[in-house]
XYZ file of C-alpha atoms in Angstrom:
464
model
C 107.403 85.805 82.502
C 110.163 84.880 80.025
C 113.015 82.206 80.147
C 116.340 83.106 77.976
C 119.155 81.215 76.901
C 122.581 82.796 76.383
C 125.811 81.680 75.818
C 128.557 83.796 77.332
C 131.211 85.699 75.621
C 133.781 87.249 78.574
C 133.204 90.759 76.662
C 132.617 93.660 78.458
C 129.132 94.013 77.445
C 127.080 90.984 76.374
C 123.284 92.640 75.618
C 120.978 89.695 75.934
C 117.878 89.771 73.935
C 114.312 88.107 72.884
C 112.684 88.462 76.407
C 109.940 90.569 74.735
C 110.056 92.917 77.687
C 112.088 95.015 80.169
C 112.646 92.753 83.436
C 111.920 94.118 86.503
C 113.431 90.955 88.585
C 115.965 88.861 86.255
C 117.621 85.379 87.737
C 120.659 84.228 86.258
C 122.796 80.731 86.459
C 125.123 79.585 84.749
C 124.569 75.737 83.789
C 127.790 74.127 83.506
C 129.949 75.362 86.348
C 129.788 73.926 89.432
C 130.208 76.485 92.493
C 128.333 79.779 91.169
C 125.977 81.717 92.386
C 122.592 82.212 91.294
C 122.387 86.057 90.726
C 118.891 87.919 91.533
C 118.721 91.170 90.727
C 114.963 93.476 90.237
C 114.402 97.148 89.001
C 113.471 98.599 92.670
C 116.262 98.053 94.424
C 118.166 99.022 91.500
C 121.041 98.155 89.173
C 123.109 101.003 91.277
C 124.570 104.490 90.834
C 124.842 105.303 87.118
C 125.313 100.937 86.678
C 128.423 101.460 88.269
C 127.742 99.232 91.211
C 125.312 96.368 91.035
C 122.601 95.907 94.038
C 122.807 91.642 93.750
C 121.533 89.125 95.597
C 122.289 84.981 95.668
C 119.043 82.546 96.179
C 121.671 80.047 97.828
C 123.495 81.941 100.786
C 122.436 84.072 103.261
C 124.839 87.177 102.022
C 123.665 90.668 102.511
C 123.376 92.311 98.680
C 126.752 93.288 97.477
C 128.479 95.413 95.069
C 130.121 94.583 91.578
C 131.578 96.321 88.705
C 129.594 96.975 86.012
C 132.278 95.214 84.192
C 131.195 92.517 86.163
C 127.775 91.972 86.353
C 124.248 92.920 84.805
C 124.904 96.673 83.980
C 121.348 97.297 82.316
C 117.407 95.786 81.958
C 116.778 96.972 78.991
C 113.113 96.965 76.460
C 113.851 93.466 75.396
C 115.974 91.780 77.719
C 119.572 92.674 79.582
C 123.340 93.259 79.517
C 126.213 91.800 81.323
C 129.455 92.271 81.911
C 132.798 90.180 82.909
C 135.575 90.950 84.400
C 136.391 87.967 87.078
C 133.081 86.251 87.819
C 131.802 82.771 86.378
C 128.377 83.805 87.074
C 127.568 86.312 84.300
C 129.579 86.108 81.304
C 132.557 83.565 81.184
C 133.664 83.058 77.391
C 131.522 79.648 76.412
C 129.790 78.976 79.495
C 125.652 78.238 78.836
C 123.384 80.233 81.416
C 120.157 80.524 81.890
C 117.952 84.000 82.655
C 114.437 83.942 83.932
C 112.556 87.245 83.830
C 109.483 88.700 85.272
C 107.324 91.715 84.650
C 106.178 93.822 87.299
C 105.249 97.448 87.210
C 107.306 98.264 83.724
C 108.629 101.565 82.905
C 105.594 104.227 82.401
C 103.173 103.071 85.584
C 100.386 104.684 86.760
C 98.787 105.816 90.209
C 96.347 107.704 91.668
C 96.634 109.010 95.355
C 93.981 110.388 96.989
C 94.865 113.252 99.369
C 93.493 114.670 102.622
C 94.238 117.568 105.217
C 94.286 117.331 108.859
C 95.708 119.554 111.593
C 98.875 118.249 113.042
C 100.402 121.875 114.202
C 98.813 123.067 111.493
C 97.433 122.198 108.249
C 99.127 118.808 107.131
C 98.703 116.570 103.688
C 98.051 112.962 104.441
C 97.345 110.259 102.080
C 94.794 107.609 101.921
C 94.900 103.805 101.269
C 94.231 102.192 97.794
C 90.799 101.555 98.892
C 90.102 104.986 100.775
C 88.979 103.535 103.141
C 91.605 104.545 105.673
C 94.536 107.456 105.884
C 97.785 106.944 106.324
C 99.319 107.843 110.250
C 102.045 109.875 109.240
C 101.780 113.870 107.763
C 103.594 115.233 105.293
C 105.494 112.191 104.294
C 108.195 111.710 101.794
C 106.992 110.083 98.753
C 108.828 107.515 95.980
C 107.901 108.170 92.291
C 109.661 106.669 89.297
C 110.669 108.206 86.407
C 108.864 107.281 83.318
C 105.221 107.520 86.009
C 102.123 109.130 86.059
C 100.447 109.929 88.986
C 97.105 111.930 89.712
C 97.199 113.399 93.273
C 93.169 113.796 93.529
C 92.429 116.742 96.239
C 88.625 116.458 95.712
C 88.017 115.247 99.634
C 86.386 118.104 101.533
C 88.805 118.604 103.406
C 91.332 119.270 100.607
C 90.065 121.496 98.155
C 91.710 124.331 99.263
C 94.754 123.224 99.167
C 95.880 122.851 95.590
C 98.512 120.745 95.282
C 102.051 121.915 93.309
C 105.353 121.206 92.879
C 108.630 122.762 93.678
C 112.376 122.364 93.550
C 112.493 124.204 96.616
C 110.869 122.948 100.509
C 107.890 125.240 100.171
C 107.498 126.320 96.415
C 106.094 129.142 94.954
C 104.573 130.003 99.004
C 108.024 130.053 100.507
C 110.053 132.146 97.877
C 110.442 129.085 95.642
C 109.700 128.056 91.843
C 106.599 125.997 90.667
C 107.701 122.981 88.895
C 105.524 122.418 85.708
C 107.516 119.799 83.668
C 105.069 116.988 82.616
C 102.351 118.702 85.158
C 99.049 119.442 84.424
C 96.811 121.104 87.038
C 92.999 121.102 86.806
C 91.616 122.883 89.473
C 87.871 122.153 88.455
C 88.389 118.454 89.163
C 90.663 118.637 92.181
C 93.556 117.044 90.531
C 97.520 117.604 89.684
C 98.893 115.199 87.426
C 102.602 115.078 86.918
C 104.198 112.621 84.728
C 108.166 112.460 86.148
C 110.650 112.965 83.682
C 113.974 111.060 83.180
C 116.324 112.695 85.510
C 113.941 114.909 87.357
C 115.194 116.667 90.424
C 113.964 116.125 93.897
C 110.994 117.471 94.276
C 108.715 119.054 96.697
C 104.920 119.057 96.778
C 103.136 121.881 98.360
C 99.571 123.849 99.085
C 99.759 126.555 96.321
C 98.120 128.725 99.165
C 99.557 128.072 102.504
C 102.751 127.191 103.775
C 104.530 124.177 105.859
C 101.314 121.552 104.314
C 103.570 119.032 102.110
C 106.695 117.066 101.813
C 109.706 115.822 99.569
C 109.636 113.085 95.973
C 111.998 111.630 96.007
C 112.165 110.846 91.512
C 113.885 107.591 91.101
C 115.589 105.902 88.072
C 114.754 102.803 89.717
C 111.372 101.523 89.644
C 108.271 101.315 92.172
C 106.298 104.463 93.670
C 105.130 104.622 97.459
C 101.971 102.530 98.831
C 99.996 103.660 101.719
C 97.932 100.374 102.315
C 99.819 99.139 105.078
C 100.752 100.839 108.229
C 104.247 101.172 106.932
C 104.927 103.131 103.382
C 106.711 100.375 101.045
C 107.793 100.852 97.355
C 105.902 98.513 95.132
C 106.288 97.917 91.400
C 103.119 95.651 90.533
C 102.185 93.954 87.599
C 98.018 92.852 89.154
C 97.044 91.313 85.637
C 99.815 89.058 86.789
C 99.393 88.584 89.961
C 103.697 89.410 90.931
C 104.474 92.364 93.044
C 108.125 93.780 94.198
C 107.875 95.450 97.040
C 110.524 97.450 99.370
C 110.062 98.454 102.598
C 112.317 99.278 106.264
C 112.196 97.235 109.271
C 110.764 98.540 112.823
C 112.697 98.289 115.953
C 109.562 96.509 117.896
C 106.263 95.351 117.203
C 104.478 94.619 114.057
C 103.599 96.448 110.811
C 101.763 95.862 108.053
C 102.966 96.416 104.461
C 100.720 97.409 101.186
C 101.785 94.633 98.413
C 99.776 96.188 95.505
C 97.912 93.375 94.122
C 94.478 92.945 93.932
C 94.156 89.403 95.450
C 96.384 87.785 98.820
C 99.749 87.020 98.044
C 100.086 82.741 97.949
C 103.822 82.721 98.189
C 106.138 85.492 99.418
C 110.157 85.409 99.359
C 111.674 87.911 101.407
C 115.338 89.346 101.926
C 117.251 91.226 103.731
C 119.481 93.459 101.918
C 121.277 94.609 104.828
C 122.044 91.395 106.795
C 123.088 88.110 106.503
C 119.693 86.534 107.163
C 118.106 83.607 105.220
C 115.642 83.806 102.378
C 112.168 83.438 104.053
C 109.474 82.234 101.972
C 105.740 82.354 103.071
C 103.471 80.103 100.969
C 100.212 79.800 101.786
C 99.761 75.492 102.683
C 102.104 76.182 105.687
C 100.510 79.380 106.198
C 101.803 81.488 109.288
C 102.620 78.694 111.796
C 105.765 78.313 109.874
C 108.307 79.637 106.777
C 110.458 77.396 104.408
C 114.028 79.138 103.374
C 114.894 79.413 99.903
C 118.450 79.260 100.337
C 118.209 76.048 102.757
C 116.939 72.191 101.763
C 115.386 72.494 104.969
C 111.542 71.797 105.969
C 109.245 73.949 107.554
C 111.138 76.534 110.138
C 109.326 77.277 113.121
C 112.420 79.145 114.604
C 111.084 82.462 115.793
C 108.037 82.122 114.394
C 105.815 84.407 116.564
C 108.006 87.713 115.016
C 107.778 87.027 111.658
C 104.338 86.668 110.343
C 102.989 87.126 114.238
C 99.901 84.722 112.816
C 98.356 87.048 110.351
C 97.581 85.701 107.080
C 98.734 88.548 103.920
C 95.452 89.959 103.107
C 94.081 91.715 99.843
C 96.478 94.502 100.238
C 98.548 93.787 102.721
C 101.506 91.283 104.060
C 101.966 91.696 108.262
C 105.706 90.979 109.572
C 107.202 91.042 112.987
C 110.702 91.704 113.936
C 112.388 89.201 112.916
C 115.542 89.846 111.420
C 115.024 88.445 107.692
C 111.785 90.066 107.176
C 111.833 93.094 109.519
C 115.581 93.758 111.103
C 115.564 97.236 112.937
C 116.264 99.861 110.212
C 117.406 97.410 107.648
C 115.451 97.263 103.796
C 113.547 94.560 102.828
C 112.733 93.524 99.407
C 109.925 90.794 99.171
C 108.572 89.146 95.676
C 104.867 88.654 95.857
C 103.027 85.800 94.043
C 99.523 85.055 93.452
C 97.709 82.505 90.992
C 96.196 83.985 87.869
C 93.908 81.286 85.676
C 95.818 80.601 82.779
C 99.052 82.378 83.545
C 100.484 80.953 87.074
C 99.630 78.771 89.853
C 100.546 78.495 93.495
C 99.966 75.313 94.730
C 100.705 72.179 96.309
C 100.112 68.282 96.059
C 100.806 65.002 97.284
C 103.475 62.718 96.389
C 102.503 58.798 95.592
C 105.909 57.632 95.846
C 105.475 55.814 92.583
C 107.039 56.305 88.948
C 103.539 56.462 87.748
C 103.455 59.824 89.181
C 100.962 62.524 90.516
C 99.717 64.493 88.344
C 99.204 68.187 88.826
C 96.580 70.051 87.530
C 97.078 73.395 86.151
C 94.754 74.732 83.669
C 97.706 75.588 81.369
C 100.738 74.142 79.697
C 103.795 75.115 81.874
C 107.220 76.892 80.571
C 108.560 76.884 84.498
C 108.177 75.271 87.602
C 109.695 75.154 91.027
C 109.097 72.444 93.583
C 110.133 71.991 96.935
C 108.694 69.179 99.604
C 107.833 70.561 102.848
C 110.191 67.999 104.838
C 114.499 68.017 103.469
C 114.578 68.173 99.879
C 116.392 71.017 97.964
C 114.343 73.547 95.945
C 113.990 72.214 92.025
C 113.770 74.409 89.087
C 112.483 72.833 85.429
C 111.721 74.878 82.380
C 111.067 74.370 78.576
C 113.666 76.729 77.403
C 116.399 74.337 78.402
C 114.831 71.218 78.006
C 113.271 71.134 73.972
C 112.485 67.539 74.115
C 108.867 67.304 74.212
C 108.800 65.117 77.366
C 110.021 64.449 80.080
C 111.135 67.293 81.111
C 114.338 66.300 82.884
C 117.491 69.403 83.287
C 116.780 70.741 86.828
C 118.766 73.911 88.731
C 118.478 73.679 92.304
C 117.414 77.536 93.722
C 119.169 76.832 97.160
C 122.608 75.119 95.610
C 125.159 76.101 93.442
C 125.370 72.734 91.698
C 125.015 72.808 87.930
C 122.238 71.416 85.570
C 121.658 67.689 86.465
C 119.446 65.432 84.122
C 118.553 62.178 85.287
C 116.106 59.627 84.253
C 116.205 56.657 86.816
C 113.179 55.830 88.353
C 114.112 57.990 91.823
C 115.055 60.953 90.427
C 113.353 64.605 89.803
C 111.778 64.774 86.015
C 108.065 65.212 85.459
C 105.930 64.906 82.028
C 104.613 68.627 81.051
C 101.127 68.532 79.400
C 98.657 71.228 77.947
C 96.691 71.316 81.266
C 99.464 70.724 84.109
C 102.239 68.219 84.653
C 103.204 64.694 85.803
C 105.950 63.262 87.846
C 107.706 60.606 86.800
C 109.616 59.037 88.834
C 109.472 58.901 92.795
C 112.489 60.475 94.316
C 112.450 62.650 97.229
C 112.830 66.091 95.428
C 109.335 65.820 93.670
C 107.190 62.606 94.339
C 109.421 60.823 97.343
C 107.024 58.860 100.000
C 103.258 58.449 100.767
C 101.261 61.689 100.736
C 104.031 63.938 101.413
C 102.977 67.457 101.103
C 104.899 69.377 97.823
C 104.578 73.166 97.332
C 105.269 74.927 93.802
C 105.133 77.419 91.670
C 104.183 77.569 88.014
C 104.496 79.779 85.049
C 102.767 79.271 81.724
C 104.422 78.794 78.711
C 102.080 80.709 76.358
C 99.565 82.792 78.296
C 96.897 84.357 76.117
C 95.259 86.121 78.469
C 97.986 88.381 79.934
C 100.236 90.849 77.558
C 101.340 92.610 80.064
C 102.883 89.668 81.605
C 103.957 87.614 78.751
């Protein structure tokens, strides 16, 4: 995680640097203007076709992702930061305006995976894959599979059942069996271990993977410039792109018309706080943190407390587990045929913290223990207070740390100081309120959720 400052410049292409990485989900506001969007936008679902539309998404509405310009808009994530565009949007680039861009790492551009294969019969000879653990294959035969470009994956056909059925790759439905030709760009096949490797290429066709020896056995890959590969932990396939040393997963998946499914994350530990969206629909932000657990969701686009409204179909009382999340059919996390895209959290020592605490409703505040020095921080009471972002990048004073963004408003940056308002102390082990309004410290042992990044993590390169 990385927060950058930029100043806008209404060009055509503003590249944004010092992030120290490529962001796979970037959040943008600008500071200063009152009315604009926050802008989400994360490497699965894309920047869109060639950068020429842009897949975005606004923490404080309920809008279905739309389409800009890339004139208009973050046309790029690139190694050490972003670009943007303007052409009639405040929320981007407008000559002068200050804005603010916090980044996180997932799964990066050159991942790795490992699927282990088996073969039933299912009218004949059929490739199935297992979970992450093998301890279970996935329902479905012959599936299409998501791989990124920039990947590796090992398809391991050591199981019994398997080796003989050597796994290739075609341009063509049945490869070199059906008339086709082998694909062999970035593959290497070793038969005495069971294993095809293939690292995808930038701008690799579709491909097909096939039983070198029998027909009808495999299925399509779809080779993305986006990022995330497919995930057979859940009952559903999803598309995750997961960064585990960091505990923060982006995962993609469809909605079912009835019932429940469960969907792989591809972390190593449960998920503490989820935010989901629909892409398709106008449906709220839903946000599963774990002190409310499943008997209720908070909204990230609403000031509103815990939601109990159709409560049953959305998390249908199943904690996420190890490797997976379970969601029902409710419409923002599981709409019939719609895409979901859901950003997973859990605590790593010394790098970020899901939590909660209690407020003392005092200006001698409660303090919040840590185990690091934060760099960002977002609060939100479980009662009606509005979601409160602080960070270090736009607040240099030492302490307190006072310039909050609001993720469910478009207000700009307020700063106050009066005894009820929202600013906190942050130390080397955790932080202090100060002050006891509502948004952070307001009454007697009200419950407060959050979530915390650190601001120099020494643990965790991969995550900044």
């Amino acid at each position: 995680f990385n927060t950058v400052l930029y100043t806008g410049d209404g060009a055509s292409s503003n590249a944004i640097t010092g992030v120290g990485f490529q962001p796979d989900w970037l959040w943008i506001k600008n500071r200063v203007r009152s009315g604009v969007s926050h802008v989400l936008v994360d490497s699965v679902r894309g920047l869109g076709d060639n950068g020429v539309n842009l897949n975005t998404l606004s923490s404080d509405n309920t809008n279905a992702e739309f389409n800009q310009s890339d004139a208009d808009g973050v046309s790029s994530l690139n190694s050490d930061g972003f670009t943007v565009g303007y052409n009639n949007s405040n929320a981007f680039n407008l000559s002068a305006d200050s804005y603010v861009a916090w980044n996180w790492k997932a799964g990066g551009t050159t991942p790795t995976k490992t699927y282990k294969v088996v073969v039933v019969s299912d009218s004949g000879n059929k490739y199935r894959f297992r979970n992450s653990a093998d301890s279970a294959t996935f329902a479905q035969s012959a599936v299409t599979l998501n791989l990124q470009e920039g990947g590796t994956y090992v398809f391991d056909w050591s199981d019994s059942s398997a080796q003989g059925h050597p796994i290739r790759f075609s341009t063509t439905s049945d490869g070199t069996h059906g008339g086709g030709t082998e694909y062999t760009t970035g593959v290497v096949k070793d038969n005495s271990a069971y294993t095809t490797t293939i690292t995808v290429a930038a701008g690799a066709p579709t491909l097909y993977y096939y039983c070198q020896i029998h027909s009808g056995m495999g299925g399509q890959v779809n080779t993305n410039s986006t990022h995330g590969q497919s995930n057979f932990d859940g009952t559903s396939q999803s598309v995750v792109s997961a960064n585990t040393s960091a505990g923060f997963s982006i995962v993609q998946y469809e909605g079912l018309a009835s019932g429940t499914q469960t969907v792989g994350h591809g972390l190593n530990s449960a998920p503490e706080l989820i935010i989901f969206k629909n892409r398709d629909d106008t449906s709220s932000w839903v946000v599963y943190t774990e002190p409310v657990g499943t008997s209720g969701f908070l909204l990230l686009n609403s000031s509103g407390g815990k939601n109990t409204s159709d409560v049953s179909n959305t998390f249908n009382s199943t904690a996420p587990t190890n490797s997976v999340f379970t969601v029902g059919t409710n419409n923002a996390v599981g709409g019939n045929g719609e895409t979901i895209i859901s950003y997973c959290f859990h605590s790593v020592e010394g790098y970020s913290k899901v939590g909660r605490y209690l407020s003392n409703n005092s200006t001698d505040g409660t303090f919040v223990y840590l185990g690091f020095r934060p760099s960002w921080v977002m609060i939100k009471r479980l009662a009606t207070t509005d979601w409160e972002i602080l960070d270090t990048a736009r607040d240099v004073d030492f302490n307190p740390n006072e310039k909050r963004l609001e993720a469910n408003t478009t207000q700009t940056e307020a700063t106050t100081t009066s005894s009820s308002g929202f600013f906190a102390d942050f130390l080397s082990n955790g932080f202090k309120l100060r002050g006891n309004g509502s948004h952070a410290n307001g009454g007697t042992a009200a419950t407060y959720i959050f979530l915390a990044f650190a601001e120099a993590p020494q643990k965790f390169a991969n995550a900044r």
